[in-house]
Coordinates of C-alpha atoms and ligand atoms in Angstrom, one line a residue:
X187 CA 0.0 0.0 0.0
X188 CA 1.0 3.6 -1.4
X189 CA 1.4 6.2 1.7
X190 CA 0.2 9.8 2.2
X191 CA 1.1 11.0 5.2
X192 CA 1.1 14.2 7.1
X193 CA 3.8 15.7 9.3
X194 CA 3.1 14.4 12.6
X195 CA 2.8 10.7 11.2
X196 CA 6.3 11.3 9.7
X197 CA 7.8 12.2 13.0
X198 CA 6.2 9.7 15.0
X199 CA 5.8 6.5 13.4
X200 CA 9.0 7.5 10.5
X201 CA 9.9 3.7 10.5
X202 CA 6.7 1.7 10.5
X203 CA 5.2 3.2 7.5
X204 CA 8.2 2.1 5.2
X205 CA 5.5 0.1 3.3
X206 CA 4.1 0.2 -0.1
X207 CA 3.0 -2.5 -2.2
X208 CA 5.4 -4.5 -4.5
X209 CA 4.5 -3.9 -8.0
X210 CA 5.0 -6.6 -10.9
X211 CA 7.2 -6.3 -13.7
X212 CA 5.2 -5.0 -16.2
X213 CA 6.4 -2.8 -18.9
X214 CA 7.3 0.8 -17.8
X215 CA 7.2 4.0 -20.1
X216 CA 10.4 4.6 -21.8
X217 CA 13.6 4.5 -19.2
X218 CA 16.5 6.5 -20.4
X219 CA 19.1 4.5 -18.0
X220 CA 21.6 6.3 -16.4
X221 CA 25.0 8.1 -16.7
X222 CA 27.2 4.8 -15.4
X223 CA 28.2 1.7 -17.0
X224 CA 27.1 -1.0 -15.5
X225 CA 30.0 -2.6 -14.7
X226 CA 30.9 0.7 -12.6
X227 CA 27.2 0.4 -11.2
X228 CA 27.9 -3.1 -9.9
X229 CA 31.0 -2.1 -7.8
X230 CA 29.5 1.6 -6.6
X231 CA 26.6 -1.4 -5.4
X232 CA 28.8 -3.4 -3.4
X233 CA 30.9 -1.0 -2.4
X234 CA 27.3 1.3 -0.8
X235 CA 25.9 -1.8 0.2
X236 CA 29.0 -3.0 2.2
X237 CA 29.9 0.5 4.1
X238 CA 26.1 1.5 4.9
X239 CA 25.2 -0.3 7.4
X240 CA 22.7 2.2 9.0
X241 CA 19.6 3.4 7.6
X242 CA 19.0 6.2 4.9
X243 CA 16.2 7.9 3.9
X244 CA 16.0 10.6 1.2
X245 CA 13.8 13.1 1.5
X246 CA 12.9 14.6 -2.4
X247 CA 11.6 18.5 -1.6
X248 CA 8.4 18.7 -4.6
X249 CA 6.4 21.2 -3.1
X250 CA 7.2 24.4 -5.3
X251 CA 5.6 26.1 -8.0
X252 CA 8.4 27.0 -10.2
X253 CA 7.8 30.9 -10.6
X254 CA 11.3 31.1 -12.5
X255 CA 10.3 28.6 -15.5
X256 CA 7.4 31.1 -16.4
X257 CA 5.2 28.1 -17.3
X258 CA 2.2 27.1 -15.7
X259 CA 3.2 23.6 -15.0
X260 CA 5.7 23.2 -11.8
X261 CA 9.3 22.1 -13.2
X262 CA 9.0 18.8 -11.5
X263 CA 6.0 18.0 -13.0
X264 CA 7.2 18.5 -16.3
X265 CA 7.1 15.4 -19.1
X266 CA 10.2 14.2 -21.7
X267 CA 10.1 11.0 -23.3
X268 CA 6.4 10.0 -21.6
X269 CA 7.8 10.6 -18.4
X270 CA 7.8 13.3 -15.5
X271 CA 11.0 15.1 -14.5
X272 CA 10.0 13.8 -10.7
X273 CA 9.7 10.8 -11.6
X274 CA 13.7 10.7 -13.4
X275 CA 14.4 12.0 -9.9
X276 CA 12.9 9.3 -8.1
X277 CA 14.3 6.4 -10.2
X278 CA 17.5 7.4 -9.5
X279 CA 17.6 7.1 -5.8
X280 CA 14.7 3.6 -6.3
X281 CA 18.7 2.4 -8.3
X282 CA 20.8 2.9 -5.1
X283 CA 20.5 -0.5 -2.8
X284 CA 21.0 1.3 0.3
X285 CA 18.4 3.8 0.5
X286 CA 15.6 2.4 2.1
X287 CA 13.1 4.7 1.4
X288 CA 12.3 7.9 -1.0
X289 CA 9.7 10.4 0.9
X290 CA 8.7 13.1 -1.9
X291 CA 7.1 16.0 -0.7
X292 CA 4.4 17.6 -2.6
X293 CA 2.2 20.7 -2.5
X294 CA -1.3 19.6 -1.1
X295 CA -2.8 20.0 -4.6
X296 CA -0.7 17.9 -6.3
X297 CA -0.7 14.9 -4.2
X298 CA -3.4 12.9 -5.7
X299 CA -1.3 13.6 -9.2
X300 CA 2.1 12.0 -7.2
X301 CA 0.2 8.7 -6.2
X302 CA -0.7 8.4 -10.0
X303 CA 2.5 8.8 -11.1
X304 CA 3.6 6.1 -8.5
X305 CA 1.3 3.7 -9.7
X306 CA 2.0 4.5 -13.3
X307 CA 6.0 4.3 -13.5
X308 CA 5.7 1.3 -10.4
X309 CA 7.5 3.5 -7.9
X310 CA 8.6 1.1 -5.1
X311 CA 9.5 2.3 -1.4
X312 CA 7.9 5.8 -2.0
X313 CA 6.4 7.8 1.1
X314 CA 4.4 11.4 -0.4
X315 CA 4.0 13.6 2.1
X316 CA 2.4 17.5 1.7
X317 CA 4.8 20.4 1.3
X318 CA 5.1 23.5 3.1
X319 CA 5.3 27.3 1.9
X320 CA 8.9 27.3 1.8
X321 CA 11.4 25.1 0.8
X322 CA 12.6 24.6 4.7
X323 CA 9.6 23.9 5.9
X324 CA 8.7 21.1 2.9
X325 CA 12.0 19.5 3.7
X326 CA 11.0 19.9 7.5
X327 CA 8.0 17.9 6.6
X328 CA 10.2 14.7 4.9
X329 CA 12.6 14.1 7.7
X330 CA 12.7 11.2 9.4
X331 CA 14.9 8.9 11.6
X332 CA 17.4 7.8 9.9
X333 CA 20.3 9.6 8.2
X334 CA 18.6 12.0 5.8
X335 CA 19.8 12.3 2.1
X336 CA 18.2 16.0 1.2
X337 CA 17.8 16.6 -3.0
X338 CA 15.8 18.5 -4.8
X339 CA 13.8 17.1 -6.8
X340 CA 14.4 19.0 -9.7
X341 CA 17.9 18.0 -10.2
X342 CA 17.7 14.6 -11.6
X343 CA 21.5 13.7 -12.3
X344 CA 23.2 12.1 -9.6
X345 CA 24.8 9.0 -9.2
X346 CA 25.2 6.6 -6.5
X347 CA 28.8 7.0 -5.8
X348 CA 28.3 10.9 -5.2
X349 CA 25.2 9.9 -2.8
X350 CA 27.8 7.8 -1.2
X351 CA 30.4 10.2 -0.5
X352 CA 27.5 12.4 1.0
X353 CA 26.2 9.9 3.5
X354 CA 29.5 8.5 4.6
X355 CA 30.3 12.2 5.5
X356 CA 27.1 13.2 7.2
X357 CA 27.3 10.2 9.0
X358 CA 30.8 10.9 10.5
X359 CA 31.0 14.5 10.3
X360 CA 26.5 15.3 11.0
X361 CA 26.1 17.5 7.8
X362 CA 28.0 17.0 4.6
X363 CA 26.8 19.1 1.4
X364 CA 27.9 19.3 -1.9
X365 CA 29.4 22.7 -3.3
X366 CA 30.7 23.6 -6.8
X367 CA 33.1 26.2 -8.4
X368 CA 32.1 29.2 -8.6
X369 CA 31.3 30.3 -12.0
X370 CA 30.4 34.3 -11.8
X371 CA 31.8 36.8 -9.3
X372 CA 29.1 37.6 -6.5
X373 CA 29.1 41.1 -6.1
X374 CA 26.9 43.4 -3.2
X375 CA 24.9 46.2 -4.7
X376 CA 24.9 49.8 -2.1
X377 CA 21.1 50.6 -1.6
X378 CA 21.1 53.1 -4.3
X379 CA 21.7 49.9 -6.9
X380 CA 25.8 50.9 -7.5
X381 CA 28.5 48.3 -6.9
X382 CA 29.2 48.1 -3.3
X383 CA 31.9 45.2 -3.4
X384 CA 33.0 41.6 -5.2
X385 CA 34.1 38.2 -3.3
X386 CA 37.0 37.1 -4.8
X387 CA 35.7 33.8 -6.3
X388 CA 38.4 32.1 -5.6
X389 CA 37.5 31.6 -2.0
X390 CA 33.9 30.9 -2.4
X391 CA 32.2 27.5 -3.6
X392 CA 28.2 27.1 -4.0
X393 CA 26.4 25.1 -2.5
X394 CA 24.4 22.5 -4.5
X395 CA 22.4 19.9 -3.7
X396 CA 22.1 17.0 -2.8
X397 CA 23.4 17.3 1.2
X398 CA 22.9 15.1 3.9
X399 CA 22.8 15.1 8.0
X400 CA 22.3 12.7 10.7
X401 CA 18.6 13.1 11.9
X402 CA 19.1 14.8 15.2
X403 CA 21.2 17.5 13.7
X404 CA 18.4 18.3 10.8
X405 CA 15.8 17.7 13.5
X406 CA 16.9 20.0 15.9
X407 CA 18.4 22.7 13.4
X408 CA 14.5 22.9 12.2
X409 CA 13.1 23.0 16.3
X410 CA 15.2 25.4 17.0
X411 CA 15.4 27.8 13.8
X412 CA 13.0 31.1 13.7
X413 CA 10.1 31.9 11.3
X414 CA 12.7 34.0 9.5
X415 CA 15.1 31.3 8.7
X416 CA 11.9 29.2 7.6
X417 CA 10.3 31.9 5.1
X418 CA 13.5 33.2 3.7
X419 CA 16.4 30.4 4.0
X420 CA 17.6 28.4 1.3
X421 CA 20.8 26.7 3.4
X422 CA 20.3 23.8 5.4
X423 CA 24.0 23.1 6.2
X424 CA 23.8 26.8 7.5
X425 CA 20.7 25.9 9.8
X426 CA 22.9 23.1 11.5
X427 CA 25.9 25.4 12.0
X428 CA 23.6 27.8 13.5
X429 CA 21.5 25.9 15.9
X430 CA 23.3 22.4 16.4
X431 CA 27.1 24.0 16.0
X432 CA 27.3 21.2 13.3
X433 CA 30.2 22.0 10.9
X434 CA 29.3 20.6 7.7
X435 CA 31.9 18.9 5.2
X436 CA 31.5 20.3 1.9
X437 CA 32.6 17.6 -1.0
X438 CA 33.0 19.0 -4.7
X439 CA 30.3 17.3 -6.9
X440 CA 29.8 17.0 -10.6
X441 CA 28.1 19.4 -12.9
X442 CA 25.5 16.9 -13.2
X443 CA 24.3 18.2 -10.1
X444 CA 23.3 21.3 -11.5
X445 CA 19.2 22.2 -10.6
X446 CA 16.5 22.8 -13.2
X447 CA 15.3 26.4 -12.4
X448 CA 14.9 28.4 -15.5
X449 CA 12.9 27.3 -18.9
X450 CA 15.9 26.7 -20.5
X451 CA 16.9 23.9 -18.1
X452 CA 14.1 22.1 -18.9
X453 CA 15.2 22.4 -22.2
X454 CA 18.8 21.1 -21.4
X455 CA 17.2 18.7 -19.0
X456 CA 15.0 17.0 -21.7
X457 CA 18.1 16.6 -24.7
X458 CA 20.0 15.0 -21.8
X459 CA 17.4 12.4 -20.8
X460 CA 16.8 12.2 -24.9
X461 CA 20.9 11.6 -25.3
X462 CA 20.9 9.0 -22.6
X463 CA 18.2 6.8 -24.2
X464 CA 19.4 7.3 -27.9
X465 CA 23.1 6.3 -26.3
X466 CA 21.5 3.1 -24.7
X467 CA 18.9 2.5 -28.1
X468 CA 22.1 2.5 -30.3
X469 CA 24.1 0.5 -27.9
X470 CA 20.8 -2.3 -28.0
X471 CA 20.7 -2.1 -32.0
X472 CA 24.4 -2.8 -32.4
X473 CA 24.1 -5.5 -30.1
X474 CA 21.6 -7.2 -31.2
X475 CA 22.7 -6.4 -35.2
X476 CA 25.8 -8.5 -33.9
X477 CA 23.8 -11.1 -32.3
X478 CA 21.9 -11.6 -35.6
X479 CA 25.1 -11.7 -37.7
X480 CA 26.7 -14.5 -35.3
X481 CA 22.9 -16.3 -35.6
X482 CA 22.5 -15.9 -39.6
X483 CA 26.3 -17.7 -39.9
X484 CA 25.9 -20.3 -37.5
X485 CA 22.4 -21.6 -38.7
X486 CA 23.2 -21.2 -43.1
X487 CA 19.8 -20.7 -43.9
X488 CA 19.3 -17.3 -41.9
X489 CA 19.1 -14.2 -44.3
X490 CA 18.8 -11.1 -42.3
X491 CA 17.9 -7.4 -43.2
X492 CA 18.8 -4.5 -40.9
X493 CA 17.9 -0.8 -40.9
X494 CA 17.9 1.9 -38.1
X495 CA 13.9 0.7 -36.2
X496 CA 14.1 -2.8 -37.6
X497 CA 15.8 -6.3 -38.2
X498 CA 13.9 -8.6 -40.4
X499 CA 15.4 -12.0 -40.2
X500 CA 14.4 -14.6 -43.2
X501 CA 14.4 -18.0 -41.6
X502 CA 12.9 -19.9 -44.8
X503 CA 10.6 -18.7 -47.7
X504 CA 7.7 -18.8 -45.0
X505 CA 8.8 -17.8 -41.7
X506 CA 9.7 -14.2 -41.1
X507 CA 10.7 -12.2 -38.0
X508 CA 10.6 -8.7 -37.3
X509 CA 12.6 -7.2 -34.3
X510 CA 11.5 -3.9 -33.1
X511 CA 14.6 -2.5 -31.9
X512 CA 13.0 0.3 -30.2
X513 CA 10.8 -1.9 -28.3
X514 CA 13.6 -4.0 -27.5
X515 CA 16.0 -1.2 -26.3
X516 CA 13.0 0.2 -24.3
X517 CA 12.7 -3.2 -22.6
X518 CA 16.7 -3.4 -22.1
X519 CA 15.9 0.0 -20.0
X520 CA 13.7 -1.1 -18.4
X521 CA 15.1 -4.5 -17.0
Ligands
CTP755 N1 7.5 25.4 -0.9 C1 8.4 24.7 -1.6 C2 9.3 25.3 -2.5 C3 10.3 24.6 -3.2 N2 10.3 23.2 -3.0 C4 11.2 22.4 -3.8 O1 12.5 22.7 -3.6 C5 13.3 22.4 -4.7 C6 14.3 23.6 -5.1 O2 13.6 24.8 -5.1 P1 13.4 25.8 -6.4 O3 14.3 25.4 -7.5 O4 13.5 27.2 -5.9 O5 11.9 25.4 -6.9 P2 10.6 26.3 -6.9 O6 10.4 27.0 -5.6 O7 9.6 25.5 -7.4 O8 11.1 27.4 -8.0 P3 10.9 29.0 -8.0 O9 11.8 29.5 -6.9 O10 11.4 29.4 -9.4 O11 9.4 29.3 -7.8 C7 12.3 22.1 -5.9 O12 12.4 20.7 -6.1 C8 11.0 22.5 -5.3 O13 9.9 21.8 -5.8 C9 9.4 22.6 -2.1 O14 9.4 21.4 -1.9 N3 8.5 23.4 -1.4
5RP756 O1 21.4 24.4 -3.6 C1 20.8 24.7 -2.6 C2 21.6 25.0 -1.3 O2 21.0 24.5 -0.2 C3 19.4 24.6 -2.7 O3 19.0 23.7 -3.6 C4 19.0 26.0 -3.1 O4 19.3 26.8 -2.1 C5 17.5 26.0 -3.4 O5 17.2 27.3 -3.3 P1 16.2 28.1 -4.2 O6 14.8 27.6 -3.7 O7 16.4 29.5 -3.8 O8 16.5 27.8 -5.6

């Protein structure tokens, strides 16, 4: 069974509603895979699943509106190849072994919306819970016991050896966020709108997502912070400093981590997820074209014909078959 819950379920009975149906294996909407090989995914596996040995939850913030896109539709809701940008999001963490569960947090009116998409893409180990009016206070909404993997949900990207780094770190450490390189000078305007000063970029990082923190410190830096910090922070490593005097370790992440926030994003976010399946469809046709060739020599009567959608393979004057590589390379995704 699928879970909507409100805050005050989440922070008293986190672990017991870690439940949601098992779905079968039928046939999900297109799957563009993932940035790894799998022989790299296989290790990053072994290597997650043999140092996490305490529990990890990741809470997916949902809840906003996306003001910056100018479209109607919130960012995360957004569709490329049949499926929603949320639900890339989720897949990616569903991959990692040790991440027991995925709470999504979602405005109120878009709840009924998340348990469709769900049920439609066979989401497993998903909690939705309803979102706040800021950022803070939707994340303040997922957190549960465990140590909490924060990421927006809007930043689709990241890979499990990253998500790894993060937890090891927050585990140790209490906080641990990810940061970039700066790539424009931050100045301060003077009230009057003129140039007041620059930081010298050098000596700055920004902070990205995805960040993590043992649940006491994330707990207790959201008890303790004020309204203020609620309605106008966008740093949770900064709430820890402030109220638990948690120093957080920053660890340089790839530019895949980069967030969607402006309508060309979703732009750049879509050819991505379109590269990633035409890398994987491409990969399936040659393999298969090779599979055929190795087929059509060892049994002499096989005749074969091969184009970019299509194999036909001739296996006498009657008996014909057609391989629909795009099916097939959908259903290599999706395995
Ligand atoms: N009340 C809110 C506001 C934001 N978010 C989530 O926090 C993440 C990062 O925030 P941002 O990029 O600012 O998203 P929006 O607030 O939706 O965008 P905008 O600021 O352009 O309105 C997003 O996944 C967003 O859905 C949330 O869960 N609850
Ligand atoms: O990278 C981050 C640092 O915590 C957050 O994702 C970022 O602050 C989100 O903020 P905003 O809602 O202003 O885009």
């Amino acid at each position: 069974m699928t879970c909507v819950m409100h805050k005050v379920d989440v922070l008293t009975n986190f672990p017991k509603l870690y439940m949601q149906e098992e779905t079968g294996d039928m046939a999900r909407p297109v799957d563009p895979g993932h940035f790894s090989t799998c022989e790299a995914r296989l290790d990053k596996h072994i290597a997650g699943l043999c140092s996490v040995d305490f529990q990890v939850a990741v809470v997916l913030p949902a809840g906003g509106s996306g003001e910056r896109t100018g479209i109607l539709t919130p960012k995360q809701l957004c569709t490329f190849l049949n499926r929603l940008l949320i639900s890339y999001t989720i897949q990616t963490f569903e991959r990692v072994p040790w991440i027991q569960s995925i709470v999504v947090v979602v405005a109120k009116e878009s709840l009924d919306l998340m348990m469709d998409i769900i049920h439609r893409f066979h989401h497993r180990n998903v909690l939705v819970v309803h979102g706040g009016s800021t950022r803070h206070r939707s994340i303040f909404n997922g957190v549960g016991p465990s140590v909490v993997i924060i990421h927006d949900a809007v930043r689709p990207f990241v890979e499990e050896d990253f998500l790894l780094k993060i937890t090891m770190a927050a585990k140790e450490q209490g906080a641990a966020g990810a940061i970039r390189p700066l790539v424009s000078t931050v100045i301060a305007t003077t009230l009057e709108g003129y140039l007041d000063h620059s930081l010298e970029r050098t000596k700055y990082r920004a902070s990205e997502m995805t960040q993590g923190f043992i649940y006491d410190v994330i707990y207790q830096a959201y008890q303790r912070c004020s309204e203020s910090d609620f309605k106008f922070g966008t740093e949770c490593l900064h709430l820890a400093l402030q109220y638990c005097g948690t120093n957080a370790k920053p660890i340089e992440g790839p530019p895949t981590l980069w967030k969607v926030t402006y309508k060309g994003d979703l732009a750049a976010a879509e050819s991505i997820v379109k590269g990633m399946y035409l890398y994987t469809f491409l990969y399936t046709t040659l393999s298969l074209y090779c599979f055929v060739c190795t087929l059509s020599s060892l049994c002499h009567c096989t005749v074969f014909k091969c184009n970019i959608s299509m194999i036909v393979v001739y296996l006498d004057s009657k008996t014909t078959y057609f391989i629909d590589l795009m099916y097939v390379s959908t259903i290599f995704y999706t395995t």
